[in-house]
CSV table of C-alpha atoms in Angstrom, one decimal:
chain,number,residue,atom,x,y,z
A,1,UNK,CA,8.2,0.1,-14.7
A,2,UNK,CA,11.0,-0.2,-12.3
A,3,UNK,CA,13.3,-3.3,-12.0
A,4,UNK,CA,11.9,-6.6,-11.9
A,5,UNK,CA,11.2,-8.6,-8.1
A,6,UNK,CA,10.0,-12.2,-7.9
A,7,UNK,CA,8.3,-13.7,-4.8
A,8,UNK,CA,10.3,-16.9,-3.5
A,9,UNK,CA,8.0,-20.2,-4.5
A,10,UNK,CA,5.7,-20.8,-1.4
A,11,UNK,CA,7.0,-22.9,1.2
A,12,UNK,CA,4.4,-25.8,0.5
A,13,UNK,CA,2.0,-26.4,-2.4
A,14,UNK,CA,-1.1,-26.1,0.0
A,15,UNK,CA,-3.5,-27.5,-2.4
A,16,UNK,CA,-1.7,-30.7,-2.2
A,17,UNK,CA,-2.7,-31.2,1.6
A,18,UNK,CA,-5.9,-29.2,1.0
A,19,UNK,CA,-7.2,-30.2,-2.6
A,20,UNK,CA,-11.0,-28.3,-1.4
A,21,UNK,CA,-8.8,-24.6,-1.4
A,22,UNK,CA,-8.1,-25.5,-5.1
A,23,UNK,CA,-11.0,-23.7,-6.4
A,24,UNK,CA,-10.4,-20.8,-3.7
A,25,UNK,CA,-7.8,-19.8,-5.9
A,26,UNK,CA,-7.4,-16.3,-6.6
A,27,UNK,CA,-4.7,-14.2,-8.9
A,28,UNK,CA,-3.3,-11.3,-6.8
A,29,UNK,CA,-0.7,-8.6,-9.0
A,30,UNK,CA,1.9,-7.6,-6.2
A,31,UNK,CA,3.0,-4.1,-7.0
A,32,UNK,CA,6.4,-4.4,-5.7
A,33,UNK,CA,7.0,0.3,-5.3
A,34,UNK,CA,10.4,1.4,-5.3
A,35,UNK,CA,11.3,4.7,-5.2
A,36,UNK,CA,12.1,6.1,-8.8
A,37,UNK,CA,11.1,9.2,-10.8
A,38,UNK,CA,7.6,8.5,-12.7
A,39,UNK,CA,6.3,10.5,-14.8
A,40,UNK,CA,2.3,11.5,-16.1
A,41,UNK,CA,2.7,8.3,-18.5
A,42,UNK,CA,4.2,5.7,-15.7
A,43,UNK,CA,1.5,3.7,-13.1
A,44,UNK,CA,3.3,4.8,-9.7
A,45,UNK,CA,2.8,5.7,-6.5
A,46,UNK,CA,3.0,9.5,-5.5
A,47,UNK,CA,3.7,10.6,-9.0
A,48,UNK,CA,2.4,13.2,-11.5
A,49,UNK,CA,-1.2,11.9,-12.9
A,50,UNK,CA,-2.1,12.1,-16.1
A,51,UNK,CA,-5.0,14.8,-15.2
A,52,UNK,CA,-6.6,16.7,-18.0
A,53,UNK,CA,-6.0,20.8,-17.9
A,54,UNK,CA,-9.8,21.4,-18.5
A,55,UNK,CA,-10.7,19.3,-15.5
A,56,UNK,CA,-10.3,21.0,-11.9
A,57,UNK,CA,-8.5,19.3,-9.5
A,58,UNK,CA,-10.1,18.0,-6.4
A,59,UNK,CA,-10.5,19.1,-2.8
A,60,UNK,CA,-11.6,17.7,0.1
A,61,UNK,CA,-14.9,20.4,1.2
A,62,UNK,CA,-15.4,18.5,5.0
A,63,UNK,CA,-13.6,19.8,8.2
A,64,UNK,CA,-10.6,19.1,9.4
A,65,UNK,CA,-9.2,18.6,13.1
A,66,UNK,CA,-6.6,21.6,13.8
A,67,UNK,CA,-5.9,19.2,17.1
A,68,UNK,CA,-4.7,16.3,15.3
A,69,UNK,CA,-1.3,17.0,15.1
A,70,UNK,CA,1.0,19.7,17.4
A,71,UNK,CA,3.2,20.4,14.5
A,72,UNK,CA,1.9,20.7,10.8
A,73,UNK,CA,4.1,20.4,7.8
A,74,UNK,CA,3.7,21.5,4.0
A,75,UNK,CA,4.5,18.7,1.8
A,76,UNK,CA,7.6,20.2,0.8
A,77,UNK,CA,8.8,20.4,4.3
A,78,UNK,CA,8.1,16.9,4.3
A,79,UNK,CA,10.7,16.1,1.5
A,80,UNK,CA,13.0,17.6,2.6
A,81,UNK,CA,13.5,16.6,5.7
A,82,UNK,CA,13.6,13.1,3.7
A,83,UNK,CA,16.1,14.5,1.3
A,84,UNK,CA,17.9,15.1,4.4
A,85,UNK,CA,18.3,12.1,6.0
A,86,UNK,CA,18.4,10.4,2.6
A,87,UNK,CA,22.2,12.4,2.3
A,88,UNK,CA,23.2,12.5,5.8
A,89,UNK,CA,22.7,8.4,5.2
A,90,UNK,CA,24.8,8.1,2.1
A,91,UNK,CA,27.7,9.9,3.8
A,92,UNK,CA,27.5,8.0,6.9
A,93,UNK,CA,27.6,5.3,4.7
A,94,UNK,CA,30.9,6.6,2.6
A,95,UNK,CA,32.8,7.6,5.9
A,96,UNK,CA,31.8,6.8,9.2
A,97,UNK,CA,33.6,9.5,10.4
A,98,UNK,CA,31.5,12.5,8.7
A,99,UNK,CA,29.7,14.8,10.2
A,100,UNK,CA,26.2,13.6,10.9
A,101,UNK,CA,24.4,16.5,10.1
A,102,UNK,CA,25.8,19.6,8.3
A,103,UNK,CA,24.7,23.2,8.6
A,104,UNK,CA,22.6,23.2,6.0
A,105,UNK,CA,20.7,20.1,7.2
A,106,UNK,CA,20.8,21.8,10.5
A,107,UNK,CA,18.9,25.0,9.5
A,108,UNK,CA,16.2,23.5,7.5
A,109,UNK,CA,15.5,21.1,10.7
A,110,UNK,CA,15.4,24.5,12.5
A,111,UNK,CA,13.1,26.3,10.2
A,112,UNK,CA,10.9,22.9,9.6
A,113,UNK,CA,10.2,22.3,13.0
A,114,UNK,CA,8.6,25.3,13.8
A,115,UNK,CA,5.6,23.9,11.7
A,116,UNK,CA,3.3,25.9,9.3
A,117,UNK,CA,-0.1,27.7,10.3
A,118,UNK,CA,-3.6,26.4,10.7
A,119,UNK,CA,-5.3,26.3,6.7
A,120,UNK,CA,-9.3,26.0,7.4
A,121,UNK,CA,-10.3,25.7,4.2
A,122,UNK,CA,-11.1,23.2,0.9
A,123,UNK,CA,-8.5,20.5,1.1
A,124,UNK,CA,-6.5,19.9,-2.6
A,125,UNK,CA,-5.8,16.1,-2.4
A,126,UNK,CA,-2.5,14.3,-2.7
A,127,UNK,CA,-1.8,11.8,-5.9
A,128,UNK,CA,-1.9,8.4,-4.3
A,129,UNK,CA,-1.0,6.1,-7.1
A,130,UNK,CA,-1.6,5.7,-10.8
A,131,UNK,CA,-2.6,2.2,-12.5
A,132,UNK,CA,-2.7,1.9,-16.4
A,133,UNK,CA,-4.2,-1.6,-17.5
A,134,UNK,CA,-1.9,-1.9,-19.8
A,135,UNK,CA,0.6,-2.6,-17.0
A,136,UNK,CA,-1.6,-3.9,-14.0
A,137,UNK,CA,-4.7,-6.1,-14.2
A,138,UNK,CA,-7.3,-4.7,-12.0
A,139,UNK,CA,-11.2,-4.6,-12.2
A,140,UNK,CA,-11.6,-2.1,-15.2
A,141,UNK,CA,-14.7,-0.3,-16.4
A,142,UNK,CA,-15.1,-1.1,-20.4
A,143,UNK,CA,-14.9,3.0,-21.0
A,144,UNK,CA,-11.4,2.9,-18.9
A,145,UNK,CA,-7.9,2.0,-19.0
A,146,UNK,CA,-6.6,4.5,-16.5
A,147,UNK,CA,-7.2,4.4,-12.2
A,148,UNK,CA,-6.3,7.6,-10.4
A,149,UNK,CA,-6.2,7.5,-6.5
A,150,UNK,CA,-5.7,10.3,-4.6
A,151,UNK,CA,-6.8,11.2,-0.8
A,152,UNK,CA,-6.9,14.2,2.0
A,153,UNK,CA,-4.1,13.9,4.4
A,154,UNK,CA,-6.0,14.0,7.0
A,155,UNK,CA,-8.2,11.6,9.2
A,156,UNK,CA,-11.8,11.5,8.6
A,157,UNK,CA,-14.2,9.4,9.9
A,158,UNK,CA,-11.8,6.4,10.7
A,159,UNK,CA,-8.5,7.1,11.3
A,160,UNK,CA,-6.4,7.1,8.1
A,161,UNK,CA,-6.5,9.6,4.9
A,162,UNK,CA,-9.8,9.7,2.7
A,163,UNK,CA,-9.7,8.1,-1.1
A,164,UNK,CA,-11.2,9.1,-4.4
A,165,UNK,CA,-11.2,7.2,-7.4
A,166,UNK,CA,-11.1,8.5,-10.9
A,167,UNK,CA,-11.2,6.4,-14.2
A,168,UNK,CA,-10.6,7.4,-17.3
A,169,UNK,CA,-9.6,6.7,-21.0
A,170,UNK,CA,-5.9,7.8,-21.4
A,171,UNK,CA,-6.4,8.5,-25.2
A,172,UNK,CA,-8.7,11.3,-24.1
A,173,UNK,CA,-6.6,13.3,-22.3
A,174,UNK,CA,-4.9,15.6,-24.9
A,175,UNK,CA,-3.1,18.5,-22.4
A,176,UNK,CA,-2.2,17.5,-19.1
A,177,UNK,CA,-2.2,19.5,-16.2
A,178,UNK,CA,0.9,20.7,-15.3
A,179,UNK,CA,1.4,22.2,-11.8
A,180,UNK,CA,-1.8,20.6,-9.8
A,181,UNK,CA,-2.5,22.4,-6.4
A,182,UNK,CA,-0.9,20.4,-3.4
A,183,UNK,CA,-2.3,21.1,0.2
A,184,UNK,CA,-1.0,23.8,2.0
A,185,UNK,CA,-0.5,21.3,5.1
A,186,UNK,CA,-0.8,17.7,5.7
A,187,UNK,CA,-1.4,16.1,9.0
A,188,UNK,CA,1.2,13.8,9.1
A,189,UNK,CA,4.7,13.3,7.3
A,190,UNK,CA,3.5,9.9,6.5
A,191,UNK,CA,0.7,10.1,4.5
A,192,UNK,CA,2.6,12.3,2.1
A,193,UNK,CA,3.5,9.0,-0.5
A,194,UNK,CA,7.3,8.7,-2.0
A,195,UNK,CA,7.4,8.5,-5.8
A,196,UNK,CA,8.0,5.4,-6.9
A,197,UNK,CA,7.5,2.9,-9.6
A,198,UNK,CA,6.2,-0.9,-10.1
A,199,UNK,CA,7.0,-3.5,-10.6
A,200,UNK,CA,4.1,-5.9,-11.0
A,201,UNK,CA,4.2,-9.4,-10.3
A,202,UNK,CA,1.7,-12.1,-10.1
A,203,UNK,CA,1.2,-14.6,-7.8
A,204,UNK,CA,-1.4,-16.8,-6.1
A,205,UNK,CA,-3.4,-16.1,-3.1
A,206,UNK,CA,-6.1,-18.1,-1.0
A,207,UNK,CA,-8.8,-17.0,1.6
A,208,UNK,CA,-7.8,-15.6,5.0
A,209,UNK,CA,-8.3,-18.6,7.5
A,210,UNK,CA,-11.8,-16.7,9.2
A,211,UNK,CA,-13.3,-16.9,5.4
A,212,UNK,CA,-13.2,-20.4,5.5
A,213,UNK,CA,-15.3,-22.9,7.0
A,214,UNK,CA,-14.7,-24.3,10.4
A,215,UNK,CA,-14.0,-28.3,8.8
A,216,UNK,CA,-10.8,-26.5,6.9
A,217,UNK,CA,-10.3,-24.4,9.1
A,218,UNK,CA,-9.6,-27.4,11.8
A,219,UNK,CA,-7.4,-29.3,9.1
A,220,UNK,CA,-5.5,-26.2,8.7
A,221,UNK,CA,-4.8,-26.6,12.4
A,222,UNK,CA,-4.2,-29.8,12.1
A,223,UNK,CA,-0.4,-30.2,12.7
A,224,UNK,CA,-0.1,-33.6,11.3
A,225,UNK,CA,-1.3,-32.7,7.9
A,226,UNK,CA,1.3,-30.3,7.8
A,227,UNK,CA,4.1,-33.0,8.8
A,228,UNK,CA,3.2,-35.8,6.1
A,229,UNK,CA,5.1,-33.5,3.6
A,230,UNK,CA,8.1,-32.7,6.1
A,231,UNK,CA,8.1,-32.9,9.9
A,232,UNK,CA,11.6,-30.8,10.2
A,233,UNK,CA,10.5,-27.8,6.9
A,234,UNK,CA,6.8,-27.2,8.8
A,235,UNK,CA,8.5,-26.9,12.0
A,236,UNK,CA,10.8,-23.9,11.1
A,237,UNK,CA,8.4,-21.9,9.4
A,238,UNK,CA,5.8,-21.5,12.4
A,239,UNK,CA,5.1,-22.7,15.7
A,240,UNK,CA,1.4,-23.3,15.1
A,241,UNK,CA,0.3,-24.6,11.6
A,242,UNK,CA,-2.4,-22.1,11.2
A,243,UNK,CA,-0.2,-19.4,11.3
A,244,UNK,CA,2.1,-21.4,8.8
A,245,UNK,CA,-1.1,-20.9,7.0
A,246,UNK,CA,-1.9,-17.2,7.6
A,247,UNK,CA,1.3,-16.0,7.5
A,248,UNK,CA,2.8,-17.2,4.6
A,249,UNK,CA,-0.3,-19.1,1.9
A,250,UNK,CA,-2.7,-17.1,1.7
A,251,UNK,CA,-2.5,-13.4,1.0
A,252,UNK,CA,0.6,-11.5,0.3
A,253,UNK,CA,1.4,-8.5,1.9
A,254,UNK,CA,2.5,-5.3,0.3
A,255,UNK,CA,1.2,-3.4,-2.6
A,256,UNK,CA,-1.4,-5.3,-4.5
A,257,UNK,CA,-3.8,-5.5,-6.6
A,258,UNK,CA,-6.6,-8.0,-6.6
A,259,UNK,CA,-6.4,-11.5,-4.3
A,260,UNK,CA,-7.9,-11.9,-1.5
A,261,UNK,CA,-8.7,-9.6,1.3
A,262,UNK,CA,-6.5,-9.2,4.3
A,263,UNK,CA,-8.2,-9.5,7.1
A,264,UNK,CA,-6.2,-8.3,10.8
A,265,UNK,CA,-7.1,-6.8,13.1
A,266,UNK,CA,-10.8,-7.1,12.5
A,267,UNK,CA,-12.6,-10.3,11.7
A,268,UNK,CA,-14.8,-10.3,8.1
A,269,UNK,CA,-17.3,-7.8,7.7
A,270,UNK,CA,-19.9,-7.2,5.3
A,271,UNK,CA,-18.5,-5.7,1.7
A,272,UNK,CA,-22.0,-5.8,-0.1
A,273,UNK,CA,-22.2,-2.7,-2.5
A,274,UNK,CA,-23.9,0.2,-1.0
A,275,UNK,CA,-25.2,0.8,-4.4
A,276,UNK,CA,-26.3,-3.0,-5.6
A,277,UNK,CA,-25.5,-5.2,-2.7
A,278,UNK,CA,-23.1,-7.3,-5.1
A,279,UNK,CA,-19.9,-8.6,-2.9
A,280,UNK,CA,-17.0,-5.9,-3.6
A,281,UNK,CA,-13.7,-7.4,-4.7
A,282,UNK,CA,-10.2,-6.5,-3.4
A,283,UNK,CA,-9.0,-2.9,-6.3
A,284,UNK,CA,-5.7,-1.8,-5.0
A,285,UNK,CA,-4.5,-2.3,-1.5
A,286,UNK,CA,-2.2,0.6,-0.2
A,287,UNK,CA,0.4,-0.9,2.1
A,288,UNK,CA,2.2,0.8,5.5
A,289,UNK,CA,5.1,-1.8,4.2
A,290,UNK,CA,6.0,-4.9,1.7
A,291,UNK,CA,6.2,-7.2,5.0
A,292,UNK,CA,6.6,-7.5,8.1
A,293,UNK,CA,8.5,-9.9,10.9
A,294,UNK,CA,5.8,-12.6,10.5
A,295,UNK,CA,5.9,-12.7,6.4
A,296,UNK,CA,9.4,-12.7,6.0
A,297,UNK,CA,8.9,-15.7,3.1
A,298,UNK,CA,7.2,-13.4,0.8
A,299,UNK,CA,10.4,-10.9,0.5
A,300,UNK,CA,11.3,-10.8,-3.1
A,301,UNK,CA,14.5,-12.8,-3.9
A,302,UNK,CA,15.9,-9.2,-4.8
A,303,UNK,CA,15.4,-7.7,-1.8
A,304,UNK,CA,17.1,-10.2,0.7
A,305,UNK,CA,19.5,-9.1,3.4
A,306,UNK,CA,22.7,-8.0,1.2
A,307,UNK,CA,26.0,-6.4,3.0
A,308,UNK,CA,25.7,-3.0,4.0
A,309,UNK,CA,23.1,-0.5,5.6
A,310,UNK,CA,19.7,-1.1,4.2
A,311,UNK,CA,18.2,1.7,1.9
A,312,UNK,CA,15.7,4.3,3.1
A,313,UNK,CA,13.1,2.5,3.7
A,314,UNK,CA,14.3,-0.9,3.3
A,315,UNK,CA,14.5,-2.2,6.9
A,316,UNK,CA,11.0,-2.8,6.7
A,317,UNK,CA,10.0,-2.7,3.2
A,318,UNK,CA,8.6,1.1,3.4
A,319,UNK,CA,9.3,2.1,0.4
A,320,UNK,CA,6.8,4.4,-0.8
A,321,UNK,CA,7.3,6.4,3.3
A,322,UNK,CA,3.5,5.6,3.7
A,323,UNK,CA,2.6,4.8,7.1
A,324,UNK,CA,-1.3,4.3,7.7
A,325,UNK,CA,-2.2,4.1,12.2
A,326,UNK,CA,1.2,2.4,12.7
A,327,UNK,CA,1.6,-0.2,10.0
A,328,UNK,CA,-1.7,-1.1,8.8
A,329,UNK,CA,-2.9,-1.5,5.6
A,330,UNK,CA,-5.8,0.5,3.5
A,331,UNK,CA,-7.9,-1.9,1.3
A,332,UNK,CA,-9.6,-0.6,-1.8
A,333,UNK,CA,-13.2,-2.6,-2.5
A,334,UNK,CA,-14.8,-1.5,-5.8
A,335,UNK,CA,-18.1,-3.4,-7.0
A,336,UNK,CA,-17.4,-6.1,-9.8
A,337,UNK,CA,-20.9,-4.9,-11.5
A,338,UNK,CA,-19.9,-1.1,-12.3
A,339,UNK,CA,-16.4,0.7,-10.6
A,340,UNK,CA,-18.1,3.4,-11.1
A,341,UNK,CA,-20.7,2.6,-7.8
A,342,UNK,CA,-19.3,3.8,-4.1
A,343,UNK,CA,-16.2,2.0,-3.2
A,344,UNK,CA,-15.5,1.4,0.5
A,345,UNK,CA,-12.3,1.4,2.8
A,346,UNK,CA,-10.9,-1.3,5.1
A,347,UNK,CA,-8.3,-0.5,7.5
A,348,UNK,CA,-6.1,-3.9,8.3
């Protein structure tokens, strides 16, 4: 695990205006990625998996749209153009007067941007993120302790990367694959994910506004509620007390585990298992970023504005360089009955 980051205490205690949201309760586990250097044994994002050498590693079999990007990368090109920049930063940073990009940097942005040719054929995914239970709570099957992600960098159906899950018992795997096939192109820079570690934390989370019903959902609106606790604190947090709501008491943003589910820019849909029909519950949400202008409150203490340029990344919590249809998120549902049955997508 990385360095420990701790959500600010929520503005207001909301079950003290709203006692009926008490029971609404849910634990979330924010995952709080930061770029690090994980290894088979770590839960991280974009890290080595512990995948057994017996066991071949996936690919993606379904087509693939040539048109979907002009230029096409291989994932190394992708890091290291970000090695790149990473540098060219960090001397900026140590004398404003150096060069802002050197000959070096200069010929591997000439020889990257001329892209790498069309590869029409099975797909080897990318490692997504790693969860161990002994360091994340997340819905577990009994034979399990271990959840793999990986997905195609490419669009599929709907417009972000394709997932696959993988449980397994970590005690079973006794040689560990050591140099798993990456794809020989991905279809954007951004759905290639930056290694990094947690660093799980857990807080509390209640329903999106649109999954309660309309008698709280008009209290919530309800400005003078809001103002019996302070008139001057509800006004600087949001124009309109619903949004006070939405945008900083109910469902974190970021990296996550469990909670509730996120729901913008879409209202609730159905999220019955294909398999059983049981309501799915929120796995592992994969973030675009750990917030955004309008949840500014839920920015760990540790990562408040400091002195100095922010880090890669940092501006807008992007750590792990994932960026899903311009800053939306990718939610995870497995079924509580068995993991094991289909798991569905949700792009918010």
């Amino acid at each position: 695990m990385s360095a420990m980051f701790t959500t600010p205490p929520r503005p207001f205690d909301v079950t003290v205006l709203f006692p009926q949201l008490a029971p609404l309760a849910r634990t979330a586990t924010r995952l709080h990625p930061r770029p690090g250097s994980p290894t088979v044994h770590d839960s991280s994002v974009g890290g080595p998996l512990l995948w057994p050498a017996e066991e071949p590693w996936p690919h993606c079999d379904e087509p693939h749209d040539s048109r979907a990007s002009q230029v096409l990368h291989s994932p190394d090109d992708v890091r290291v153009l970000r090695r790149d920049l990473a540098a060219a930063t960090e001397r900026l940073r140590l004398d404003p007067g150096a060069p802002e990009v050197t000959p070096e940097e200069r010929a591997n942005w000439e020889r990257v941007r001329e892209g790498r040719p069309w590869f029409d054929g099975p797909m080897p995914l990318l490692p997504v993120a790693q969860l161990y239970a002994r360091d994340i709570p997340f819905p577990c099957p009994p034979d399990a302790d271990l959840l793999q992600v990986l997905w195609c960098p490419f669009d599929h159906e709907m417009a972000h990367p394709k997932t696959a899950l993988f449980w397994r018992s970590s005690a079973t795997v006794t040689a560990v694959l050591d140099a798993p096939p990456e794809p020989p192109i991905v279809q954007d820079g951004w759905y290639l994910p930056e290694p990094c570690l947690f660093s799980p934390e857990q807080v509390t989370e209640f329903p999106h506004p649109l999954e309660l019903d309309k008698k709280i959902r008009d209290q919530l609106d309800d400005r003078s509620r809001w103002e019996t606790i302070d008139p001057a604190q509800c006004n600087s947090y949001a124009y309109d007390p619903g949004e006070l709501y939405l945008n900083n008491l109910c469902t974190a943003p970021g990296w996550k585990t469990g909670g509730w589910t996120r729901w913008s820019p879409t209202d609730p849909v159905d999220r019955a298992c294909p398999e059983c029909g049981t309501e799915a519950v929120p796995l592992l949400t994969i973030a675009s970023s750990e917030w955004d202008a309008g949840s500014a409150t839920w920015i760990a203490e540790e990562d408040r504005p400091a002195p100095g340029p922010p880090a890669l990344g940092a501006r807008d919590g992007n750590f792990t360089l994932i960026d899903i249809t311009g800053g939306n998120d990718l939610q995870l549902h497995v079924c509580p009955s068995s993991p094991y049955h289909p798991h569905f997508e949700l792009l918010q």
